[in-house]
């Protein structure tokens, strides 16, 4: 049973970075418990947008090397898909954990908890992912780390101490994110295809 925590003011990026270091260096549900109520949805989204910008800029720059994609297409797609994907995933974690397993956390707690590990790991994955061979290996390792930290974050933020319930919640949330990302990706692809057809480029 956790002690009641009074929500503090909106955390700054510097605060969240320090909390990310704590979460990554001392991974446990108890560590997440220390920080889950220190920020808001706005704090989490502001932090996630940093990862989105890094991903968008790198994808846009590398688009110049590939004729089948465009600079602005990659830029705007990443700027939209990264935060939307995060919102869909954390929203699904909250709704599934609450409706299926009677989790008692709040959505701001879920979003804030997941942002603390998602942002730094996502940035590292994006930066190293451009390196041939090594990039794929590092991205695979980081993906496993995401699952590990997500497992602890859902236990803490939704108060789901049952490991099976936490795993099922993560899997169903991941499926929901894939479906939404696929739909949005298809819409973007259609828009860019129409644009090319109209401009003849």
mmCIF file of C-alpha atoms in Angstrom:
data_model
loop_
_atom_site.group_PDB
_atom_site.id
_atom_site.type_symbol
_atom_site.label_atom_id
_atom_site.label_comp_id
_atom_site.label_asym_id
_atom_site.label_seq_id
_atom_site.Cartn_x
_atom_site.Cartn_y
_atom_site.Cartn_z
ATOM 1 C CA UNK A 1 0.000 0.000 0.000
ATOM 2 C CA UNK A 2 1.526 3.285 -1.005
ATOM 3 C CA UNK A 3 1.493 6.439 1.030
ATOM 4 C CA UNK A 4 -0.532 9.363 -0.291
ATOM 5 C CA UNK A 5 1.581 11.845 -2.202
ATOM 6 C CA UNK A 6 0.578 15.390 -2.867
ATOM 7 C CA UNK A 7 1.010 16.417 -6.488
ATOM 8 C CA UNK A 8 3.725 19.005 -6.809
ATOM 9 C CA UNK A 9 4.227 21.701 -9.423
ATOM 10 C CA UNK A 10 4.872 20.783 -13.012
ATOM 11 C CA UNK A 11 8.363 19.312 -13.326
ATOM 12 C CA UNK A 12 10.917 21.023 -15.538
ATOM 13 C CA UNK A 13 12.899 19.150 -18.176
ATOM 14 C CA UNK A 14 15.922 19.363 -15.904
ATOM 15 C CA UNK A 15 13.931 17.782 -13.057
ATOM 16 C CA UNK A 16 12.718 15.004 -15.333
ATOM 17 C CA UNK A 17 16.222 14.312 -16.602
ATOM 18 C CA UNK A 18 17.451 13.861 -13.036
ATOM 19 C CA UNK A 19 14.495 11.577 -12.330
ATOM 20 C CA UNK A 20 15.243 9.606 -15.502
ATOM 21 C CA UNK A 21 18.796 9.046 -14.297
ATOM 22 C CA UNK A 22 17.432 7.743 -10.999
ATOM 23 C CA UNK A 23 14.938 5.430 -12.705
ATOM 24 C CA UNK A 24 17.495 4.049 -15.158
ATOM 25 C CA UNK A 25 20.218 3.579 -12.565
ATOM 26 C CA UNK A 26 17.992 2.124 -9.836
ATOM 27 C CA UNK A 27 15.191 0.320 -11.702
ATOM 28 C CA UNK A 28 12.360 -0.841 -9.476
ATOM 29 C CA UNK A 29 8.659 -0.129 -8.961
ATOM 30 C CA UNK A 30 9.647 1.677 -5.769
ATOM 31 C CA UNK A 31 11.811 4.122 -7.726
ATOM 32 C CA UNK A 32 8.921 4.892 -10.076
ATOM 33 C CA UNK A 33 6.688 5.380 -7.032
ATOM 34 C CA UNK A 34 8.961 8.207 -5.873
ATOM 35 C CA UNK A 35 8.351 10.263 -8.993
ATOM 36 C CA UNK A 36 4.994 9.276 -10.515
ATOM 37 C CA UNK A 37 3.084 12.174 -8.951
ATOM 38 C CA UNK A 38 5.712 14.865 -9.415
ATOM 39 C CA UNK A 39 4.578 15.851 -12.886
ATOM 40 C CA UNK A 40 1.557 16.281 -15.124
ATOM 41 C CA UNK A 41 0.509 15.132 -18.578
ATOM 42 C CA UNK A 42 1.933 18.404 -19.882
ATOM 43 C CA UNK A 43 5.275 17.613 -18.247
ATOM 44 C CA UNK A 44 5.311 14.166 -19.814
ATOM 45 C CA UNK A 45 4.393 15.458 -23.293
ATOM 46 C CA UNK A 46 6.966 18.233 -23.130
ATOM 47 C CA UNK A 47 9.610 15.630 -22.307
ATOM 48 C CA UNK A 48 8.409 13.272 -25.048
ATOM 49 C CA UNK A 49 8.581 16.070 -27.603
ATOM 50 C CA UNK A 50 12.337 16.212 -27.045
ATOM 51 C CA UNK A 51 12.574 12.604 -28.235
ATOM 52 C CA UNK A 52 10.226 13.425 -31.106
ATOM 53 C CA UNK A 53 12.383 16.347 -32.274
ATOM 54 C CA UNK A 54 15.579 14.262 -32.156
ATOM 55 C CA UNK A 55 13.911 11.455 -34.090
ATOM 56 C CA UNK A 56 12.376 13.860 -36.623
ATOM 57 C CA UNK A 57 15.604 15.755 -37.323
ATOM 58 C CA UNK A 58 17.701 12.615 -37.795
ATOM 59 C CA UNK A 59 15.051 10.937 -39.973
ATOM 60 C CA UNK A 60 14.693 14.093 -42.073
ATOM 61 C CA UNK A 61 18.450 14.403 -42.603
ATOM 62 C CA UNK A 62 18.785 10.790 -43.668
ATOM 63 C CA UNK A 63 15.799 11.222 -45.988
ATOM 64 C CA UNK A 64 18.139 13.277 -48.194
ATOM 65 C CA UNK A 65 20.006 10.044 -48.944
ATOM 66 C CA UNK A 66 16.887 8.152 -50.001
ATOM 67 C CA UNK A 67 14.850 9.179 -53.057
ATOM 68 C CA UNK A 68 11.713 7.338 -51.901
ATOM 69 C CA UNK A 69 11.155 9.608 -48.871
ATOM 70 C CA UNK A 70 11.175 13.368 -48.391
ATOM 71 C CA UNK A 71 12.831 15.641 -45.855
ATOM 72 C CA UNK A 72 9.626 17.317 -44.696
ATOM 73 C CA UNK A 73 7.664 14.079 -44.913
ATOM 74 C CA UNK A 74 9.984 12.399 -42.409
ATOM 75 C CA UNK A 75 10.196 15.518 -40.267
ATOM 76 C CA UNK A 76 6.470 16.048 -39.794
ATOM 77 C CA UNK A 77 5.646 12.336 -39.642
ATOM 78 C CA UNK A 78 8.012 11.774 -36.718
ATOM 79 C CA UNK A 79 6.913 14.943 -34.944
ATOM 80 C CA UNK A 80 3.348 13.630 -35.022
ATOM 81 C CA UNK A 81 3.780 9.862 -34.704
ATOM 82 C CA UNK A 82 6.138 9.869 -31.710
ATOM 83 C CA UNK A 83 3.902 11.838 -29.300
ATOM 84 C CA UNK A 84 0.707 10.265 -30.670
ATOM 85 C CA UNK A 85 2.183 6.790 -30.291
ATOM 86 C CA UNK A 86 3.205 7.597 -26.733
ATOM 87 C CA UNK A 87 -0.268 8.933 -25.874
ATOM 88 C CA UNK A 88 -1.987 5.916 -27.417
ATOM 89 C CA UNK A 89 0.277 3.429 -25.649
ATOM 90 C CA UNK A 90 0.080 5.041 -22.214
ATOM 91 C CA UNK A 91 -3.640 5.660 -22.666
ATOM 92 C CA UNK A 92 -4.124 1.976 -23.475
ATOM 93 C CA UNK A 93 -2.055 0.983 -20.432
ATOM 94 C CA UNK A 94 -4.301 3.114 -18.255
ATOM 95 C CA UNK A 95 -7.604 1.961 -19.771
ATOM 96 C CA UNK A 96 -6.673 -1.729 -19.911
ATOM 97 C CA UNK A 97 -5.140 -1.770 -16.452
ATOM 98 C CA UNK A 98 -8.149 0.002 -14.990
ATOM 99 C CA UNK A 99 -10.937 -1.834 -16.812
ATOM 100 C CA UNK A 100 -9.524 -5.380 -16.884
ATOM 101 C CA UNK A 101 -7.534 -5.538 -13.677
ATOM 102 C CA UNK A 102 -9.009 -2.760 -11.526
ATOM 103 C CA UNK A 103 -5.778 -0.780 -11.465
ATOM 104 C CA UNK A 104 -5.982 2.280 -9.243
ATOM 105 C CA UNK A 105 -3.479 4.604 -10.893
ATOM 106 C CA UNK A 106 -4.288 7.760 -12.834
ATOM 107 C CA UNK A 107 -3.420 8.587 -16.422
ATOM 108 C CA UNK A 108 -1.024 11.428 -15.464
ATOM 109 C CA UNK A 109 0.872 8.957 -13.273
ATOM 110 C CA UNK A 110 1.104 6.466 -16.135
ATOM 111 C CA UNK A 111 2.212 9.049 -18.702
ATOM 112 C CA UNK A 112 4.778 10.621 -16.388
ATOM 113 C CA UNK A 113 6.220 7.280 -15.284
ATOM 114 C CA UNK A 114 6.627 6.001 -18.830
ATOM 115 C CA UNK A 115 8.111 9.282 -20.067
ATOM 116 C CA UNK A 116 10.938 9.031 -17.530
ATOM 117 C CA UNK A 117 12.481 6.008 -19.232
ATOM 118 C CA UNK A 118 11.014 6.269 -22.731
ATOM 119 C CA UNK A 119 12.593 9.625 -23.592
ATOM 120 C CA UNK A 120 16.250 8.904 -22.752
ATOM 121 C CA UNK A 121 16.160 5.376 -24.174
ATOM 122 C CA UNK A 122 14.407 6.584 -27.322
ATOM 123 C CA UNK A 123 16.991 9.316 -27.882
ATOM 124 C CA UNK A 124 19.891 6.886 -27.438
ATOM 125 C CA UNK A 125 18.206 4.429 -29.808
ATOM 126 C CA UNK A 126 17.719 7.129 -32.437
ATOM 127 C CA UNK A 127 21.287 8.432 -32.217
ATOM 128 C CA UNK A 128 22.954 5.020 -32.321
ATOM 129 C CA UNK A 129 20.412 3.460 -34.666
ATOM 130 C CA UNK A 130 22.020 5.181 -37.664
ATOM 131 C CA UNK A 131 25.213 3.148 -37.232
ATOM 132 C CA UNK A 132 25.191 0.100 -39.545
ATOM 133 C CA UNK A 133 25.066 -3.316 -37.819
ATOM 134 C CA UNK A 134 25.879 -1.882 -34.380
ATOM 135 C CA UNK A 135 22.785 0.293 -34.569
ATOM 136 C CA UNK A 136 20.455 -2.682 -35.007
ATOM 137 C CA UNK A 137 22.063 -4.524 -32.088
ATOM 138 C CA UNK A 138 21.790 -1.511 -29.792
ATOM 139 C CA UNK A 139 18.197 -0.877 -30.866
ATOM 140 C CA UNK A 140 17.322 -4.491 -30.047
ATOM 141 C CA UNK A 141 18.905 -4.197 -26.602
ATOM 142 C CA UNK A 142 17.123 -0.899 -25.966
ATOM 143 C CA UNK A 143 13.820 -2.467 -27.039
ATOM 144 C CA UNK A 144 14.313 -5.147 -24.389
ATOM 145 C CA UNK A 145 15.149 -2.434 -21.868
ATOM 146 C CA UNK A 146 11.927 -0.601 -22.801
ATOM 147 C CA UNK A 147 9.942 -3.753 -22.023
ATOM 148 C CA UNK A 148 11.752 -4.202 -18.712
ATOM 149 C CA UNK A 149 11.207 -0.622 -17.554
ATOM 150 C CA UNK A 150 7.640 -0.639 -18.890
ATOM 151 C CA UNK A 151 6.921 -3.721 -16.812
ATOM 152 C CA UNK A 152 8.007 -1.920 -13.648
ATOM 153 C CA UNK A 153 6.299 1.327 -14.626
ATOM 154 C CA UNK A 154 2.923 -0.321 -15.138
ATOM 155 C CA UNK A 155 3.252 -2.130 -11.816
ATOM 156 C CA UNK A 156 3.913 1.167 -10.092
ATOM 157 C CA UNK A 157 1.695 3.655 -11.930
ATOM 158 C CA UNK A 158 -1.351 1.355 -12.117
ATOM 159 C CA UNK A 159 -0.581 -0.474 -8.866
ATOM 160 C CA UNK A 160 -0.684 -3.841 -10.612
ATOM 161 C CA UNK A 161 1.622 -5.978 -8.492
ATOM 162 C CA UNK A 162 0.476 -9.173 -10.186
ATOM 163 C CA UNK A 163 3.136 -9.834 -12.834
ATOM 164 C CA UNK A 164 0.766 -11.585 -15.245
ATOM 165 C CA UNK A 165 -1.654 -8.664 -15.186
ATOM 166 C CA UNK A 166 1.190 -6.232 -15.836
ATOM 167 C CA UNK A 167 2.454 -8.287 -18.794
ATOM 168 C CA UNK A 168 -1.011 -8.637 -20.353
ATOM 169 C CA UNK A 169 -1.587 -4.902 -19.968
ATOM 170 C CA UNK A 170 1.671 -4.117 -21.781
ATOM 171 C CA UNK A 171 0.988 -6.580 -24.611
ATOM 172 C CA UNK A 172 -2.528 -5.292 -25.262
ATOM 173 C CA UNK A 173 -1.321 -1.677 -25.109
ATOM 174 C CA UNK A 174 1.439 -2.500 -27.611
ATOM 175 C CA UNK A 175 -1.102 -4.041 -29.995
ATOM 176 C CA UNK A 176 -3.318 -0.962 -29.702
ATOM 177 C CA UNK A 177 -0.353 1.287 -30.479
ATOM 178 C CA UNK A 178 0.573 -0.771 -33.550
ATOM 179 C CA UNK A 179 -2.968 -0.554 -34.911
ATOM 180 C CA UNK A 180 -3.218 3.205 -34.456
ATOM 181 C CA UNK A 181 0.297 3.792 -35.820
ATOM 182 C CA UNK A 182 -0.530 1.673 -38.855
ATOM 183 C CA UNK A 183 -3.674 3.663 -39.566
ATOM 184 C CA UNK A 184 -1.923 7.018 -39.158
ATOM 185 C CA UNK A 185 1.057 5.834 -41.207
ATOM 186 C CA UNK A 186 -1.249 4.731 -44.026
ATOM 187 C CA UNK A 187 -2.987 8.108 -43.985
ATOM 188 C CA UNK A 188 0.337 9.951 -44.221
ATOM 189 C CA UNK A 189 1.508 7.681 -47.029
ATOM 190 C CA UNK A 190 -1.695 8.358 -48.953
ATOM 191 C CA UNK A 191 -1.363 12.105 -48.453
ATOM 192 C CA UNK A 192 2.246 12.161 -49.684
ATOM 193 C CA UNK A 193 1.357 9.921 -52.629
ATOM 194 C CA UNK A 194 -1.424 12.292 -53.642
ATOM 195 C CA UNK A 195 0.918 15.245 -53.216
ATOM 196 C CA UNK A 196 3.509 13.683 -55.487
ATOM 197 C CA UNK A 197 0.901 12.850 -58.067
ATOM 198 C CA UNK A 198 -0.376 16.423 -58.068
ATOM 199 C CA UNK A 199 3.073 18.015 -58.249
ATOM 200 C CA UNK A 200 4.425 15.382 -60.604
ATOM 201 C CA UNK A 201 7.546 14.906 -58.457
#
